[in-house]
CSV table of N, CA and C in Angstrom, one decimal:
chain,number,residue,atom,x,y,z
A,1,MET,N,-49.0,54.6,-86.2
A,1,MET,CA,-49.7,53.8,-85.4
A,1,MET,C,-48.8,53.0,-84.7
A,2,GLU,N,-48.3,53.2,-83.5
A,2,GLU,CA,-47.9,52.0,-82.6
A,2,GLU,C,-48.5,51.2,-82.0
A,3,LEU,N,-48.0,49.5,-82.1
A,3,LEU,CA,-48.9,48.5,-81.8
A,3,LEU,C,-48.1,47.5,-80.9
A,4,LEU,N,-48.5,47.1,-79.7
A,4,LEU,CA,-48.1,46.0,-79.2
A,4,LEU,C,-48.9,45.1,-78.5
A,5,HIS,N,-48.8,44.1,-78.5
A,5,HIS,CA,-49.5,43.2,-77.8
A,5,HIS,C,-48.6,42.2,-77.1
A,6,VAL,N,-48.9,42.0,-75.7
A,6,VAL,CA,-48.4,41.1,-75.0
A,6,VAL,C,-49.1,40.2,-74.5
A,7,MET,N,-48.6,38.6,-74.6
A,7,MET,CA,-49.4,37.5,-74.4
A,7,MET,C,-49.6,37.5,-72.7
A,8,PRO,N,-50.6,37.7,-72.3
A,8,PRO,CA,-51.5,37.3,-71.0
A,8,PRO,C,-50.5,36.5,-70.0
A,9,GLU,N,-49.8,36.3,-68.7
A,9,GLU,CA,-49.3,35.8,-68.3
A,9,GLU,C,-49.7,34.1,-68.0
A,10,TYR,N,-51.1,34.0,-68.0
A,10,TYR,CA,-51.4,32.9,-67.7
A,10,TYR,C,-51.7,31.8,-69.1
A,11,ILE,N,-51.6,32.7,-70.2
A,11,ILE,CA,-51.3,32.3,-71.9
A,11,ILE,C,-49.9,31.7,-71.6
A,12,VAL,N,-49.0,32.4,-71.2
A,12,VAL,CA,-47.2,31.9,-71.5
A,12,VAL,C,-47.2,30.7,-70.5
A,13,LYS,N,-47.8,30.4,-69.6
A,13,LYS,CA,-47.5,29.4,-68.3
A,13,LYS,C,-48.1,27.9,-69.2
A,14,GLU,N,-49.3,28.6,-69.8
A,14,GLU,CA,-49.4,27.2,-70.5
A,14,GLU,C,-48.4,26.6,-71.5
A,15,LEU,N,-47.9,27.8,-72.7
A,15,LEU,CA,-47.2,27.4,-73.7
A,15,LEU,C,-45.8,26.8,-73.0
A,16,GLU,N,-45.3,27.5,-71.6
A,16,GLU,CA,-44.2,26.9,-71.3
A,16,GLU,C,-44.5,25.5,-70.8
A,17,GLN,N,-45.4,25.4,-70.5
A,17,GLN,CA,-45.6,23.4,-70.0
A,17,GLN,C,-45.9,22.8,-71.1
A,18,SER,N,-46.2,22.9,-72.7
A,18,SER,CA,-46.7,22.3,-73.4
A,18,SER,C,-45.4,21.7,-73.8
A,19,GLU,N,-45.3,20.6,-74.3
A,19,GLU,CA,-44.0,19.9,-75.1
A,19,GLU,C,-44.1,20.4,-76.5
A,20,LEU,N,-45.2,20.8,-77.2
A,20,LEU,CA,-45.4,21.4,-78.6
A,20,LEU,C,-44.5,22.8,-78.6
A,21,THR,N,-44.5,23.4,-77.4
A,21,THR,CA,-44.8,25.0,-77.8
A,21,THR,C,-43.5,25.3,-76.2
A,22,LYS,N,-43.2,24.8,-75.8
A,22,LYS,CA,-42.3,25.0,-74.7
A,22,LYS,C,-40.4,25.9,-75.0
A,23,ASN,N,-40.6,25.3,-76.1
A,23,ASN,CA,-39.0,26.1,-76.3
A,23,ASN,C,-39.0,27.6,-77.5
A,24,LEU,N,-40.6,27.3,-77.7
A,24,LEU,CA,-40.6,28.6,-78.9
A,24,LEU,C,-42.1,28.4,-78.9
A,25,TYR,N,-41.9,29.9,-78.8
A,25,TYR,CA,-43.6,31.0,-78.9
A,25,TYR,C,-43.1,32.3,-78.4
A,26,ILE,N,-44.2,32.8,-79.4
A,26,ILE,CA,-44.3,34.6,-78.8
A,26,ILE,C,-45.0,34.7,-77.7
A,27,SER,N,-44.1,35.9,-77.1
A,27,SER,CA,-44.7,36.1,-75.6
A,27,SER,C,-45.1,37.5,-76.0
A,28,ASP,N,-44.3,38.4,-77.0
A,28,ASP,CA,-44.9,40.1,-76.9
A,28,ASP,C,-44.2,40.3,-78.3
A,29,ILE,N,-45.2,40.7,-79.3
A,29,ILE,CA,-45.5,41.2,-80.3
A,29,ILE,C,-45.8,42.6,-81.1
A,30,GLY,N,-44.9,43.3,-82.0
A,30,GLY,CA,-45.0,44.8,-81.6
A,30,GLY,C,-45.0,45.4,-83.4
A,31,VAL,N,-45.3,46.2,-83.6
A,31,VAL,CA,-45.3,47.0,-85.0
A,31,VAL,C,-44.8,48.3,-84.2
A,32,PHE,N,-44.0,48.8,-85.0
A,32,PHE,CA,-43.2,50.6,-84.5
A,32,PHE,C,-42.7,51.0,-85.7
A,33,PRO,N,-43.8,51.7,-86.7
A,33,PRO,CA,-43.3,52.3,-87.6
A,33,PRO,C,-43.1,54.0,-87.2
A,34,ARG,N,-41.7,54.2,-87.9
A,34,ARG,CA,-41.6,55.7,-87.5
A,34,ARG,C,-40.9,55.7,-86.3
A,35,ALA,N,-40.5,54.6,-85.8
A,35,ALA,CA,-39.8,54.7,-84.0
A,35,ALA,C,-38.8,55.8,-84.0
A,36,GLN,N,-38.7,56.6,-84.1
A,36,GLN,CA,-37.5,57.5,-83.8
A,36,GLN,C,-37.4,57.7,-82.6
A,37,TYR,N,-38.0,57.6,-81.4
A,37,TYR,CA,-37.9,57.3,-80.0
A,37,TYR,C,-37.9,56.4,-79.2
A,38,HIS,N,-38.4,55.2,-80.2
A,38,HIS,CA,-38.2,53.8,-79.6
A,38,HIS,C,-36.9,53.2,-78.9
A,39,TYR,N,-36.3,53.7,-77.9
A,39,TYR,CA,-34.9,53.6,-77.2
A,39,TYR,C,-35.3,52.5,-76.4
A,40,ARG,N,-34.4,51.2,-76.3
A,40,ARG,CA,-34.7,50.3,-74.8
A,40,ARG,C,-32.6,50.1,-74.9
A,41,GLU,N,-32.8,50.1,-73.6
A,41,GLU,CA,-31.2,49.6,-72.8
A,41,GLU,C,-31.7,48.6,-71.8
A,42,ARG,N,-31.0,47.6,-71.9
A,42,ARG,CA,-31.1,46.2,-71.4
A,42,ARG,C,-29.5,46.4,-71.0
A,43,SER,N,-29.1,46.5,-70.0
A,43,SER,CA,-28.0,46.1,-69.2
A,43,SER,C,-27.9,44.7,-69.0
A,44,ASP,N,-28.7,43.7,-68.5
A,44,ASP,CA,-28.9,42.4,-68.0
A,44,ASP,C,-29.3,41.7,-69.3
A,45,GLY,N,-29.7,42.1,-70.4
A,45,GLY,CA,-30.4,41.4,-71.3
A,45,GLY,C,-31.9,41.3,-70.6
A,46,CYS,N,-32.3,40.5,-71.4
A,46,CYS,CA,-34.0,39.9,-71.1
A,46,CYS,C,-34.2,38.6,-70.8
A,47,ASN,N,-35.4,38.0,-70.6
A,47,ASN,CA,-35.0,36.4,-70.2
A,47,ASN,C,-35.8,36.0,-71.5
A,48,ALA,N,-36.2,36.7,-73.0
A,48,ALA,CA,-36.7,36.5,-74.2
A,48,ALA,C,-35.6,36.3,-75.4
A,49,HIS,N,-35.6,35.9,-76.1
A,49,HIS,CA,-35.5,35.9,-77.8
A,49,HIS,C,-35.8,37.4,-78.1
A,50,ILE,N,-35.1,38.7,-78.5
A,50,ILE,CA,-36.0,39.4,-79.2
A,50,ILE,C,-35.7,39.3,-81.1
A,51,VAL,N,-36.4,39.4,-81.8
A,51,VAL,CA,-36.5,39.4,-83.4
A,51,VAL,C,-36.6,40.9,-84.0
A,52,ILE,N,-35.8,41.5,-84.5
A,52,ILE,CA,-36.2,43.2,-84.7
A,52,ILE,C,-36.2,42.8,-86.5
A,53,TYR,N,-37.2,43.3,-87.1
A,53,TYR,CA,-37.2,43.4,-88.4
A,53,TYR,C,-37.3,44.9,-89.2
A,54,CYS,N,-36.8,45.4,-89.7
A,54,CYS,CA,-36.9,46.8,-90.3
A,54,CYS,C,-37.2,46.9,-91.6
A,55,THR,N,-38.4,47.3,-91.6
A,55,THR,CA,-39.4,47.6,-92.9
A,55,THR,C,-39.1,48.8,-93.3
A,56,ASP,N,-38.7,49.7,-92.6
A,56,ASP,CA,-38.2,51.1,-93.3
A,56,ASP,C,-37.4,51.9,-92.4
A,57,GLY,N,-36.8,52.6,-93.6
A,57,GLY,CA,-35.7,53.6,-92.6
A,57,GLY,C,-34.9,52.8,-91.9
A,58,GLU,N,-34.1,53.2,-91.0
A,58,GLU,CA,-32.7,52.8,-90.2
A,58,GLU,C,-32.8,52.8,-88.7
A,59,GLY,N,-31.5,52.3,-88.2
A,59,GLY,CA,-31.4,52.0,-86.9
A,59,GLY,C,-30.4,51.3,-86.3
A,60,TRP,N,-30.1,51.4,-85.3
A,60,TRP,CA,-29.2,50.5,-84.6
A,60,TRP,C,-29.3,49.9,-83.3
A,61,ILE,N,-28.4,48.4,-83.6
A,61,ILE,CA,-28.4,47.6,-82.0
A,61,ILE,C,-26.8,47.5,-81.7
A,62,GLU,N,-27.0,47.7,-80.3
A,62,GLU,CA,-25.2,47.0,-79.7
A,62,GLU,C,-25.4,46.1,-79.0
A,63,PHE,N,-24.7,45.3,-79.1
A,63,PHE,CA,-24.8,44.0,-78.3
A,63,PHE,C,-23.4,44.2,-77.3
A,64,GLU,N,-24.0,44.1,-76.1
A,64,GLU,CA,-22.7,43.9,-75.0
A,64,GLU,C,-21.1,44.8,-75.5
A,65,ASN,N,-21.9,46.1,-75.7
A,65,ASN,CA,-20.7,47.1,-75.6
A,65,ASN,C,-19.8,47.0,-77.1
A,66,ARG,N,-20.2,46.5,-78.1
A,66,ARG,CA,-19.5,46.1,-79.0
A,66,ARG,C,-20.3,47.6,-80.3
A,67,LYS,N,-19.1,47.5,-81.3
A,67,LYS,CA,-19.8,48.4,-82.4
A,67,LYS,C,-21.2,48.4,-83.2
A,68,PRO,N,-22.1,49.3,-82.7
A,68,PRO,CA,-23.3,49.6,-83.2
A,68,PRO,C,-23.3,48.5,-84.4
A,69,LEU,N,-24.4,47.6,-84.5
A,69,LEU,CA,-24.9,47.3,-85.8
A,69,LEU,C,-25.8,48.0,-86.4
A,70,GLN,N,-25.7,48.1,-87.7
A,70,GLN,CA,-26.2,49.0,-88.3
A,70,GLN,C,-27.4,48.5,-89.0
A,71,LEU,N,-29.1,48.8,-88.8
A,71,LEU,CA,-30.0,48.2,-89.5
A,71,LEU,C,-30.6,49.0,-90.1
A,72,SER,N,-30.9,48.4,-91.5
A,72,SER,CA,-31.6,49.5,-92.6
A,72,SER,C,-33.4,48.5,-93.5
A,73,VAL,N,-33.5,48.9,-94.4
A,73,VAL,CA,-35.1,48.1,-94.6
A,73,VAL,C,-34.3,46.4,-95.2
A,74,ARG,N,-35.5,45.5,-94.8
A,74,ARG,CA,-35.3,44.0,-94.9
A,74,ARG,C,-33.9,43.6,-94.2
A,75,TYR,N,-34.0,44.2,-92.8
A,75,TYR,CA,-32.8,43.5,-92.2
A,75,TYR,C,-33.4,43.0,-91.0
A,76,LEU,N,-33.1,41.9,-90.7
A,76,LEU,CA,-33.5,41.1,-89.4
A,76,LEU,C,-32.4,40.7,-88.6
A,77,ALA,N,-32.7,41.2,-87.3
A,77,ALA,CA,-31.5,41.0,-86.5
A,77,ALA,C,-32.2,40.4,-85.1
A,78,VAL,N,-31.6,39.6,-84.3
A,78,VAL,CA,-32.1,38.6,-83.5
A,78,VAL,C,-31.3,39.0,-82.4
A,79,ILE,N,-31.5,39.4,-81.0
A,79,ILE,CA,-30.7,39.4,-79.9
A,79,ILE,C,-31.2,38.2,-78.9
A,80,PRO,N,-30.5,37.2,-78.8
A,80,PRO,CA,-30.7,36.3,-78.1
A,80,PRO,C,-30.5,36.6,-76.5
A,81,ALA,N,-31.3,35.6,-75.6
A,81,ALA,CA,-31.8,36.0,-74.3
A,81,ALA,C,-30.4,36.4,-73.5
A,82,GLY,N,-30.8,37.1,-72.7
A,82,GLY,CA,-29.7,37.3,-71.5
A,82,GLY,C,-28.9,38.1,-72.0
A,83,ILE,N,-28.5,38.3,-73.2
A,83,ILE,CA,-27.4,39.3,-74.0
A,83,ILE,C,-27.9,40.5,-73.8
A,84,PRO,N,-26.8,41.6,-72.9
A,84,PRO,CA,-26.8,42.9,-72.8
A,84,PRO,C,-26.9,43.7,-73.9
A,85,HIS,N,-28.0,44.6,-74.1
A,85,HIS,CA,-27.8,45.6,-75.7
A,85,HIS,C,-28.4,46.6,-75.4
A,86,ARG,N,-28.7,47.4,-76.4
A,86,ARG,CA,-29.4,48.7,-76.4
A,86,ARG,C,-29.8,49.1,-78.0
A,87,TYR,N,-31.2,49.3,-78.3
A,87,TYR,CA,-31.3,49.3,-79.6
A,87,TYR,C,-32.4,50.7,-79.8
């Protein structure tokens, strides 16, 4: 079962204004087991950093048209904000 939680906009605004959290907070978090068809392509990147942790199976990430980075079990990848990517 896939699960995605997106923080409400009013909470994100509060987090952005707090000295404690303005530079680091989670806006979206999800679990996508057996995500065979979970494909994303963002030619302009996005405004948040993306953290992907592979718990089972395998996948790939391509940054700025470079050779795809292969993901496997226990692999952690970070896609920086603003970087074009697809996975």
